[in-house]
Coordinates of C-alpha atoms in Angstrom, one line a residue:
X617 CA -70.9 5.7 -19.7
X618 CA -70.8 3.8 -22.5
X619 CA -72.3 5.2 -25.9
X620 CA -76.0 3.6 -26.6
X621 CA -75.0 2.8 -30.4
X622 CA -72.0 0.9 -28.7
X623 CA -74.2 -0.8 -26.0
X624 CA -76.7 -1.8 -28.9
X625 CA -73.9 -3.4 -30.7
X626 CA -71.8 -4.7 -27.9
X627 CA -70.2 -8.1 -28.5
X628 CA -72.5 -11.2 -28.8
X629 CA -75.5 -8.8 -29.0
X630 CA -76.4 -9.4 -32.5
X631 CA -76.2 -12.8 -33.6
X632 CA -76.4 -14.0 -37.7
X633 CA -77.6 -17.5 -38.5
X634 CA -74.6 -19.6 -39.8
X635 CA -74.5 -21.6 -42.8
X636 CA -75.9 -25.2 -41.7
X637 CA -73.0 -26.9 -43.7
X638 CA -70.1 -24.7 -42.0
X639 CA -68.3 -27.6 -40.4
X640 CA -70.2 -30.8 -42.2
X641 CA -70.8 -32.1 -38.9
X642 CA -67.4 -31.0 -37.2
X643 CA -67.4 -30.7 -33.5
X644 CA -67.3 -27.0 -33.1
X645 CA -63.7 -26.3 -31.9
X646 CA -61.9 -23.5 -29.5
X647 CA -59.5 -21.1 -30.7
X648 CA -57.5 -18.7 -28.5
X649 CA -56.3 -15.5 -29.9
X650 CA -53.8 -13.5 -27.7
X651 CA -53.9 -9.5 -29.1
X652 CA -56.8 -7.5 -30.5
X653 CA -54.9 -5.4 -32.6
X654 CA -55.3 -5.0 -36.9
X655 CA -53.8 -8.8 -37.0
X656 CA -55.5 -10.7 -34.3
X657 CA -59.1 -9.0 -34.7
X658 CA -59.1 -9.6 -38.8
X659 CA -58.1 -13.5 -37.7
X660 CA -61.0 -13.6 -35.4
X661 CA -63.3 -12.3 -37.7
X662 CA -62.4 -14.9 -40.4
X663 CA -62.0 -17.7 -37.9
X664 CA -66.0 -16.4 -36.5
X665 CA -67.1 -16.6 -40.0
X666 CA -66.2 -20.1 -40.5
X667 CA -68.2 -20.8 -37.0
X668 CA -65.5 -21.5 -34.6
X669 CA -65.2 -20.5 -31.0
X670 CA -63.4 -17.8 -30.7
X671 CA -62.0 -16.0 -27.9
X672 CA -59.9 -12.9 -28.2
X673 CA -58.0 -11.4 -25.5
X674 CA -56.9 -7.6 -25.4
X675 CA -55.4 -5.5 -22.7
X676 CA -56.6 -2.4 -23.4
X677 CA -59.8 -1.4 -23.7
X678 CA -61.0 -1.5 -27.3
X679 CA -59.7 -3.6 -30.2
X680 CA -57.1 -2.1 -32.2
X681 CA -56.6 0.4 -29.9
X682 CA -53.7 2.6 -31.4
X683 CA -52.4 5.5 -33.2
X684 CA -53.7 6.6 -36.4
X685 CA -52.4 5.0 -39.4
X686 CA -51.0 6.5 -42.3
X687 CA -51.9 4.9 -45.4
X688 CA -54.0 1.8 -46.4
X689 CA -51.0 0.6 -48.8
X690 CA -49.1 0.0 -45.4
X691 CA -45.4 0.5 -46.2
X692 CA -45.8 2.3 -49.5
X693 CA -45.8 1.3 -52.9
X694 CA -43.3 3.7 -54.0
X695 CA -41.0 3.4 -51.0
X696 CA -37.5 3.0 -53.0
X697 CA -36.1 0.3 -50.6
X698 CA -38.6 -2.2 -51.1
X699 CA -38.2 -4.8 -53.8
X700 CA -41.2 -4.6 -57.0
X701 CA -42.5 -8.1 -56.2
X702 CA -43.1 -6.8 -52.5
X703 CA -45.0 -3.8 -53.9
X704 CA -47.3 -6.0 -55.8
X705 CA -47.9 -8.3 -53.0
X706 CA -48.8 -5.0 -50.8
X707 CA -51.1 -3.8 -53.6
X708 CA -52.9 -7.0 -53.5
X709 CA -53.4 -7.1 -50.1
X710 CA -54.1 -3.4 -49.8
X711 CA -57.1 -3.9 -52.2
X712 CA -58.1 -7.1 -50.4
X713 CA -58.1 -5.6 -46.5
X714 CA -60.2 -2.8 -48.1
X715 CA -63.2 -5.1 -49.4
X716 CA -62.9 -6.9 -45.9
X717 CA -63.0 -2.8 -44.1
X718 CA -64.8 -0.7 -46.7
X719 CA -65.5 2.1 -44.4
X720 CA -62.0 2.6 -43.0
X721 CA -60.4 4.2 -46.3
X722 CA -60.0 7.7 -46.9
X723 CA -60.1 8.5 -50.1
X724 CA -57.5 11.2 -50.9
X725 CA -54.2 11.0 -53.4
X726 CA -50.5 10.9 -52.6
X727 CA -47.9 12.7 -54.1
X728 CA -44.3 11.6 -54.1
X729 CA -41.7 14.0 -54.7
X730 CA -37.8 13.3 -55.7
X731 CA -35.6 16.8 -54.0
X732 CA -33.0 17.9 -56.1
X733 CA -30.6 17.1 -53.3
X734 CA -31.5 13.0 -53.8
X735 CA -29.2 11.2 -56.4
X736 CA -32.2 9.5 -57.6
X737 CA -34.8 10.8 -60.3
X738 CA -38.2 10.7 -60.7
X739 CA -38.2 8.6 -63.7
X740 CA -36.6 5.7 -61.5
X741 CA -39.7 5.3 -60.5
X742 CA -42.1 4.7 -63.1
X743 CA -41.5 1.1 -64.2
X744 CA -42.3 0.6 -60.9
X745 CA -45.6 2.5 -61.5
X746 CA -46.1 0.5 -64.6
X747 CA -45.8 -2.7 -63.2
X748 CA -48.5 -1.4 -60.2
X749 CA -51.1 -0.3 -62.9
X750 CA -50.4 -3.5 -64.8
X751 CA -51.1 -5.8 -61.9
X752 CA -54.0 -3.4 -60.5
X753 CA -55.7 -3.6 -64.0
X754 CA -55.3 -7.7 -63.9
X755 CA -56.9 -7.5 -60.4
X756 CA -60.2 -5.6 -61.6
X757 CA -60.2 -7.7 -64.6
X758 CA -60.8 -10.8 -62.3
X759 CA -63.1 -9.1 -60.1
X760 CA -64.7 -5.4 -60.6
X761 CA -65.3 -5.2 -56.8
X762 CA -61.7 -5.1 -56.4
X763 CA -61.5 -1.6 -58.3
X764 CA -61.3 0.4 -54.6
X765 CA -58.4 2.6 -56.2
X766 CA -59.9 4.5 -58.3
X767 CA -60.0 4.0 -62.4
X768 CA -56.7 1.7 -63.1
X769 CA -55.7 4.0 -66.0
X770 CA -55.8 6.4 -63.0
X771 CA -53.7 4.9 -60.8
X772 CA -51.3 7.3 -61.0
X773 CA -50.7 11.0 -62.6
X774 CA -47.6 13.1 -63.5
X775 CA -47.2 17.0 -62.8
X776 CA -44.4 18.9 -64.8
X777 CA -43.3 22.5 -63.1
X778 CA -45.2 24.4 -65.5
X779 CA -48.8 22.6 -64.6
X780 CA -47.8 23.3 -60.8
X781 CA -46.8 26.6 -61.7
X782 CA -50.4 27.1 -63.5
X783 CA -52.3 25.3 -60.7
X784 CA -50.5 27.9 -58.0
X785 CA -52.6 30.8 -59.6
X786 CA -56.2 29.0 -59.2
X787 CA -58.3 29.2 -56.4
X788 CA -57.9 26.5 -53.4
X789 CA -61.5 24.7 -53.4
X790 CA -62.9 23.5 -49.9
X791 CA -63.6 19.9 -50.9
X792 CA -61.3 18.8 -53.8
X793 CA -62.8 16.1 -56.2
X794 CA -60.8 16.2 -59.2
X795 CA -56.8 15.2 -59.3
X796 CA -56.3 19.1 -60.4
X797 CA -58.3 20.3 -57.3
X798 CA -56.1 18.5 -54.7
X799 CA -52.7 19.7 -56.1
X800 CA -54.1 23.4 -56.1
X801 CA -52.7 23.5 -52.4
X802 CA -49.7 21.3 -53.0
X803 CA -48.8 23.6 -56.1
X804 CA -49.4 27.0 -53.5
X805 CA -47.4 25.5 -50.6
X806 CA -44.4 22.9 -52.2
X807 CA -40.9 24.9 -52.4
X808 CA -41.0 24.1 -56.0
X809 CA -37.3 24.9 -57.0
X810 CA -36.0 22.4 -54.3
X811 CA -37.6 19.6 -56.1
X812 CA -37.2 17.1 -59.5
X813 CA -40.0 17.1 -61.9
X814 CA -42.1 15.9 -63.0
X815 CA -44.2 15.2 -59.4
X816 CA -46.0 11.8 -58.5
X817 CA -49.3 11.5 -57.8
X818 CA -51.0 8.1 -57.0
X819 CA -54.3 6.8 -55.8
X820 CA -52.9 5.7 -52.7
X821 CA -55.4 6.2 -50.1
X822 CA -55.4 6.8 -46.1
X823 CA -56.7 4.4 -43.7
X824 CA -58.5 5.5 -40.7
X825 CA -57.6 3.8 -37.2
X826 CA -61.0 4.4 -35.6
X827 CA -63.2 3.1 -38.3
X828 CA -61.0 0.0 -38.4
X829 CA -61.2 -0.3 -34.8
X830 CA -65.0 0.6 -34.8
X831 CA -65.6 -2.0 -38.1
X832 CA -63.7 -5.2 -36.5
X833 CA -65.7 -5.0 -33.0
X834 CA -69.1 -4.6 -35.2
X835 CA -67.7 -7.4 -37.2
X836 CA -67.4 -9.6 -34.0
X837 CA -70.4 -8.7 -32.4
X838 CA -72.4 -10.6 -35.6
X839 CA -71.2 -14.0 -33.7
X840 CA -72.6 -15.2 -30.8
X841 CA -69.5 -17.8 -30.7
X842 CA -67.3 -14.5 -31.0
X843 CA -65.6 -13.6 -27.7
X844 CA -64.2 -10.5 -27.1
X845 CA -62.5 -9.8 -23.9
X846 CA -60.9 -6.5 -23.5
X847 CA -59.0 -4.8 -20.6
X848 CA -58.0 -8.4 -20.4
X849 CA -54.5 -9.5 -19.5
X850 CA -52.9 -13.0 -20.3
X851 CA -51.0 -14.6 -17.3
X852 CA -50.2 -17.6 -19.0
X853 CA -50.7 -20.2 -21.8
X854 CA -50.0 -23.9 -20.7
X855 CA -50.2 -27.2 -22.5
X856 CA -53.2 -29.2 -21.5
X857 CA -52.1 -32.6 -23.4
X858 CA -48.4 -33.0 -24.4
X859 CA -47.5 -36.5 -25.9
X860 CA -43.6 -36.4 -24.9
X861 CA -42.8 -39.0 -27.6
X862 CA -43.3 -36.8 -30.6
X863 CA -43.8 -33.8 -28.4
X864 CA -46.9 -32.8 -29.9
X865 CA -49.9 -30.7 -28.4
X866 CA -52.8 -30.5 -29.2
X867 CA -55.0 -28.1 -26.4
X868 CA -54.3 -25.0 -24.3
X869 CA -55.0 -23.5 -21.1
X870 CA -54.9 -19.5 -21.3
X871 CA -54.9 -17.9 -18.1
X872 CA -56.6 -14.4 -18.0
X873 CA -57.5 -11.9 -15.8
X874 CA -59.5 -8.8 -16.5
X875 CA -59.4 -5.6 -15.1
X876 CA -62.7 -5.8 -13.5
X877 CA -62.2 -9.0 -11.5
X878 CA -59.4 -10.0 -8.8
X879 CA -59.8 -13.5 -10.1
X880 CA -57.9 -15.4 -12.7
X881 CA -59.8 -17.6 -15.2
X882 CA -58.8 -20.1 -17.5
X883 CA -60.4 -21.5 -20.8
X884 CA -59.2 -24.4 -22.9
X885 CA -58.7 -23.8 -26.2
X886 CA -57.5 -26.3 -29.8
X887 CA -55.2 -23.9 -31.1
X888 CA -53.6 -21.0 -29.9
X889 CA -52.5 -17.6 -32.0
X890 CA -50.2 -15.3 -30.9
X891 CA -50.9 -11.9 -32.1
X892 CA -49.4 -9.6 -30.0
X893 CA -47.3 -7.5 -32.2
X894 CA -44.1 -6.3 -30.7
X895 CA -44.4 -8.5 -27.8
X896 CA -44.6 -11.5 -29.6
X897 CA -41.9 -12.7 -28.3
X898 CA -43.4 -13.2 -24.8
X899 CA -45.7 -16.0 -25.5
X900 CA -42.8 -17.8 -27.9
X901 CA -41.2 -17.6 -25.0
X902 CA -44.3 -19.3 -23.0
X903 CA -44.7 -21.6 -25.5
X904 CA -41.2 -22.6 -26.1
X905 CA -40.4 -21.9 -29.4
X906 CA -37.3 -20.3 -30.6
X907 CA -37.8 -17.6 -33.7
X908 CA -35.3 -14.7 -34.8
X909 CA -36.8 -11.1 -34.8
X910 CA -36.0 -7.6 -34.4
X911 CA -38.1 -5.1 -32.7
X912 CA -38.1 -1.1 -33.8
X913 CA -38.9 1.5 -31.6
X914 CA -40.5 4.3 -34.0
X915 CA -42.7 7.8 -33.9
X916 CA -44.5 10.2 -35.8
X917 CA -46.2 13.5 -34.4
X918 CA -49.4 15.2 -34.5
X919 CA -49.2 19.1 -35.3
X920 CA -51.8 21.5 -36.2
X921 CA -51.3 23.9 -39.0
X922 CA -54.1 26.3 -39.5
X923 CA -52.9 27.8 -42.5
X924 CA -53.3 25.0 -45.1
X925 CA -56.6 26.5 -46.4
X926 CA -58.3 23.0 -46.9
X927 CA -57.6 19.4 -47.6
X928 CA -54.8 18.5 -49.3
X929 CA -52.6 15.3 -50.3
X930 CA -50.5 13.2 -48.1
X931 CA -47.1 14.5 -49.3
X932 CA -43.8 12.2 -49.2
X933 CA -40.7 14.1 -49.9
X934 CA -38.1 11.1 -50.6
X935 CA -34.9 10.6 -49.0
X936 CA -32.0 7.7 -47.7
X937 CA -33.9 6.1 -44.4
X938 CA -31.9 7.1 -41.8
X939 CA -29.5 9.9 -42.6
X940 CA -30.0 13.4 -42.1
X941 CA -31.7 13.4 -45.2
X942 CA -34.5 10.9 -44.9
X943 CA -37.6 10.9 -46.1
X944 CA -40.4 13.2 -44.9
X945 CA -44.0 12.4 -45.0
X946 CA -46.9 14.6 -44.0
X947 CA -49.9 13.3 -43.8
X948 CA -53.4 14.7 -43.4
X949 CA -56.1 14.6 -41.2
X950 CA -59.2 16.7 -40.7
X951 CA -59.7 20.0 -39.3
X952 CA -56.0 21.2 -39.8
X953 CA -54.3 18.7 -37.8
X954 CA -51.5 16.5 -39.7
X955 CA -48.9 13.5 -38.8
X956 CA -45.3 13.6 -39.6
X957 CA -42.9 11.1 -40.4
X958 CA -39.4 12.0 -40.9
X959 CA -36.9 8.9 -41.7
X960 CA -33.9 10.3 -39.5
X961 CA -32.6 9.3 -36.1
X962 CA -33.9 12.7 -34.7
X963 CA -37.5 12.4 -35.9
X964 CA -39.5 8.9 -36.5
X965 CA -36.2 6.5 -35.9
X966 CA -34.2 6.1 -32.4
X967 CA -30.4 5.6 -32.7
X968 CA -30.9 2.6 -30.3
X969 CA -34.2 2.1 -31.3
X970 CA -33.7 -1.4 -33.0
X971 CA -33.5 -4.5 -30.6
X972 CA -32.8 -8.2 -31.7
X973 CA -34.0 -11.6 -30.4
X974 CA -31.3 -13.3 -28.4
X975 CA -30.6 -17.2 -27.8
X976 CA -32.0 -16.5 -24.1
X977 CA -35.4 -14.9 -25.3
X978 CA -37.4 -14.6 -28.2
X979 CA -38.5 -11.1 -27.4
X980 CA -35.9 -8.4 -28.4
X981 CA -35.4 -5.9 -25.1
X982 CA -36.2 -2.5 -26.2
X983 CA -34.1 0.2 -24.2
X984 CA -35.9 0.8 -20.8
X985 CA -36.9 4.5 -21.9
X986 CA -38.9 3.1 -24.4
X987 CA -40.8 0.4 -23.0
X988 CA -41.5 3.2 -20.4
X989 CA -42.5 5.1 -23.3
X990 CA -44.9 2.5 -24.5
X991 CA -46.3 2.0 -21.4
X992 CA -46.9 5.2 -19.5
X993 CA -46.3 7.9 -22.1
X994 CA -43.6 10.4 -23.6
X995 CA -41.1 12.5 -21.9
X996 CA -42.2 15.6 -22.5
X997 CA -39.2 17.5 -22.9
X998 CA -38.4 14.7 -25.8
X999 CA -41.4 15.2 -27.5
X1000 CA -41.6 19.0 -27.8
X1001 CA -37.7 18.6 -29.4
X1002 CA -38.6 15.8 -32.0
X1003 CA -41.6 17.4 -33.0
X1004 CA -40.4 20.6 -33.4
X1005 CA -37.5 19.1 -35.2
X1006 CA -40.7 17.4 -37.4
X1007 CA -42.2 20.8 -38.3
X1008 CA -38.9 22.4 -39.1
X1009 CA -38.3 19.1 -41.2
X1010 CA -41.4 19.9 -43.5
X1011 CA -41.1 23.3 -43.4
X1012 CA -37.6 22.8 -45.8
X1013 CA -40.2 21.9 -48.7
X1014 CA -43.5 23.6 -47.3
X1015 CA -42.1 26.9 -45.7
X1016 CA -45.8 28.0 -44.8
X1017 CA -45.5 24.8 -42.4
X1018 CA -43.3 26.6 -40.3
X1019 CA -46.4 27.9 -38.7
X1020 CA -47.5 25.0 -37.1
X1021 CA -48.1 24.1 -33.6
X1022 CA -47.1 21.1 -31.7
X1023 CA -49.5 19.0 -29.9
X1024 CA -47.3 17.6 -27.3
X1025 CA -48.1 14.4 -28.9
X1026 CA -46.6 11.4 -30.5
X1027 CA -48.1 8.2 -32.2
X1028 CA -45.1 5.4 -30.7
X1029 CA -44.5 1.9 -30.5
X1030 CA -42.9 -0.9 -31.3
X1031 CA -42.8 -2.9 -35.0
X1032 CA -42.1 -6.1 -35.1
X1033 CA -39.6 -7.5 -38.0
X1034 CA -39.4 -10.8 -38.4
X1035 CA -35.7 -12.5 -39.5
X1036 CA -33.0 -9.9 -40.3
X1037 CA -34.2 -7.6 -42.6
X1038 CA -35.1 -4.3 -41.1
X1039 CA -36.3 -3.0 -44.6
X1040 CA -39.1 -6.2 -44.4
X1041 CA -42.6 -4.7 -44.9
X1042 CA -44.3 -8.3 -46.3
X1043 CA -44.8 -11.0 -44.0
X1044 CA -48.0 -13.1 -43.0
X1045 CA -47.4 -15.9 -40.0
X1046 CA -45.7 -18.8 -38.7
X1047 CA -47.2 -22.2 -38.3
X1048 CA -46.3 -24.9 -35.4
X1049 CA -48.1 -27.6 -36.5
X1050 CA -47.3 -30.1 -34.3
X1051 CA -47.9 -27.6 -31.4
X1052 CA -51.2 -26.1 -32.4
X1053 CA -49.7 -22.7 -32.2
X1054 CA -49.3 -19.9 -35.1
X1055 CA -47.7 -16.4 -34.6
X1056 CA -48.9 -13.6 -36.6
X1057 CA -45.9 -11.5 -38.3
X1058 CA -47.6 -8.9 -39.3
X1059 CA -45.0 -5.5 -40.2
X1060 CA -47.6 -4.1 -42.0
X1061 CA -51.4 -4.5 -40.9
X1062 CA -52.4 -4.9 -44.8
X1063 CA -51.0 -8.3 -44.9
X1064 CA -53.6 -9.6 -41.9
X1065 CA -56.4 -11.0 -43.8
X1066 CA -53.6 -12.9 -45.9
X1067 CA -52.0 -14.3 -42.1
X1068 CA -55.7 -15.3 -41.4
X1069 CA -56.2 -17.4 -44.9
X1070 CA -53.1 -19.3 -44.3
X1071 CA -54.3 -20.1 -40.6
X1072 CA -57.7 -21.3 -42.2
X1073 CA -54.9 -23.0 -44.5
X1074 CA -53.9 -24.8 -41.6
X1075 CA -56.9 -26.2 -40.2
X1076 CA -58.3 -27.5 -43.1
X1077 CA -55.0 -29.5 -43.1
X1078 CA -55.4 -29.9 -39.3
X1079 CA -59.4 -31.5 -39.6
X1080 CA -60.3 -28.5 -37.7
X1081 CA -62.7 -27.1 -40.1
X1082 CA -64.3 -28.6 -43.6
X1083 CA -62.3 -28.3 -47.1
X1084 CA -66.0 -28.1 -48.4
X1085 CA -64.8 -24.8 -51.1
X1086 CA -68.3 -23.8 -50.0
X1087 CA -67.4 -22.8 -46.2
X1088 CA -65.2 -20.2 -47.9
X1089 CA -67.4 -18.5 -50.4
X1090 CA -68.0 -15.8 -48.0
X1091 CA -64.1 -14.9 -48.1
X1092 CA -63.7 -15.1 -52.1
X1093 CA -66.9 -12.9 -52.2
X1094 CA -66.0 -10.7 -49.6
X1095 CA -69.3 -11.3 -48.1
X1096 CA -68.8 -10.1 -44.4
X1097 CA -72.0 -10.4 -42.4
X1098 CA -71.8 -6.9 -40.6
X1099 CA -71.7 -5.2 -43.7
X1100 CA -75.2 -6.3 -44.2
X1101 CA -76.0 -4.2 -40.8
X1102 CA -73.5 -1.1 -40.4
X1103 CA -73.4 1.9 -43.0
X1104 CA -70.3 4.0 -43.0
X1105 CA -72.1 6.8 -41.0
X1106 CA -72.8 3.7 -38.2
X1107 CA -69.1 3.0 -38.1
X1108 CA -68.4 6.7 -38.2
X1109 CA -70.0 7.3 -35.3
X1110 CA -68.9 4.5 -33.2
X1111 CA -65.2 5.6 -34.6
X1112 CA -66.0 9.0 -33.4
X1113 CA -66.4 7.6 -29.7
X1114 CA -62.9 5.6 -29.8
X1115 CA -61.5 8.5 -31.0
X1116 CA -62.1 10.6 -28.2
X1117 CA -61.5 7.5 -25.5
X1118 CA -58.0 7.5 -26.8
X1119 CA -57.1 11.5 -26.5
X1120 CA -58.6 14.5 -26.7
X1121 CA -56.2 15.3 -29.6
X1122 CA -57.7 12.6 -31.6
X1123 CA -61.6 14.1 -30.3
X1124 CA -60.6 17.4 -31.6
X1125 CA -59.4 15.5 -35.0
X1126 CA -63.0 13.7 -35.4
X1127 CA -65.2 17.2 -34.5
X1128 CA -67.3 17.8 -37.4

């Protein structure tokens, strides 16, 4: 049974007036988007706001139906393997995406600690921190609405060992607001003898995928010309018109089948967008384009720790990726639940979990067991082993975490990586103008709005939409229609329902 709030905001149930001169008299074009994840949904919102007839095809029962994300900064502005320029790009993108989805951000800091076993020192990160502060300050100067990460001068703070020892003696605050209050449980639980100082605390926030899903669904419900087809499988795509001389394709047929119907249907679109995530290669093969890419299977784990004493920040312990001492990451959720990453081959990474595309197919072929995990669920024995290994790994630095309980629940899937660099974190979209086709290549969700912008630029070039700057005013000012009609409370209510539909553990996380 559908919740009445979702019924009242079902796709196409609420229509907002479009600017009269939206396309300057150009005929409305149809765009098909295959995949309703963060990329597909964000691109759909962007295009629907421009008046385009937009079709989103998603095989799952709701948009952005996936495991919880760790953080808004999507890849870690302070992950050491990422170049400085990429970190600044990630910062800009996370600010931009937060303004599209303002009710999806969990405001809490992130603690970065360098263990004594590591060759590097905290001071090595200071130049990058200063670059990030400078970039953030400039963005806020350009537009005060960009101040979504707190005051620029407070973007990060350093904590000495002496400060941590003093904080460890203070009483923990149930709902911390000041940075020192957030750091009290960190001081109490971290094994300070195993860490180098100072600790770094940055205003890098959490990102709630259920609020993101709710926001996307409510945003698309604003437009009568935005058609959201969930529980829908795309069977094939084929060109409608094909100029054999220059091999130009101007229209595509999308054949699809809904879960509720045995009959396949077809819709003709003027432009095709592939937003299938790690399975983008399947559509590439149907369309007939070659591409070099990788897919990596990764997992994180949900645990419950009742001894945390209340809210704590996200905690990252540095390490070298893929080694037995890879980075550890403890991400907090409500009610004592935590998500764990351990960048070792025994926890988050897998020895055979990285696959390449081949000359025969643009879709990298993961080992069958991982495809089975993605489609049908995790092997319970392997899950229990890795989950307990993750707890033990975190407990090395947070000894009390040894009492955490496994939840027999993993958050896992394939991550697409364009090209051949498995450390890549910033990627947007590939455009094929001659065949009216684009492929979203978002390694991280924060770059999806940039991908949408590139597609809009392509549409202006192709004459699909008007080049009048007024058409894009809502984008530059982030005046998204759904934000006028939905509060944080409304979005949170839909998010709770979506969480319960996905998994009982997520429902427990969301219980008030």
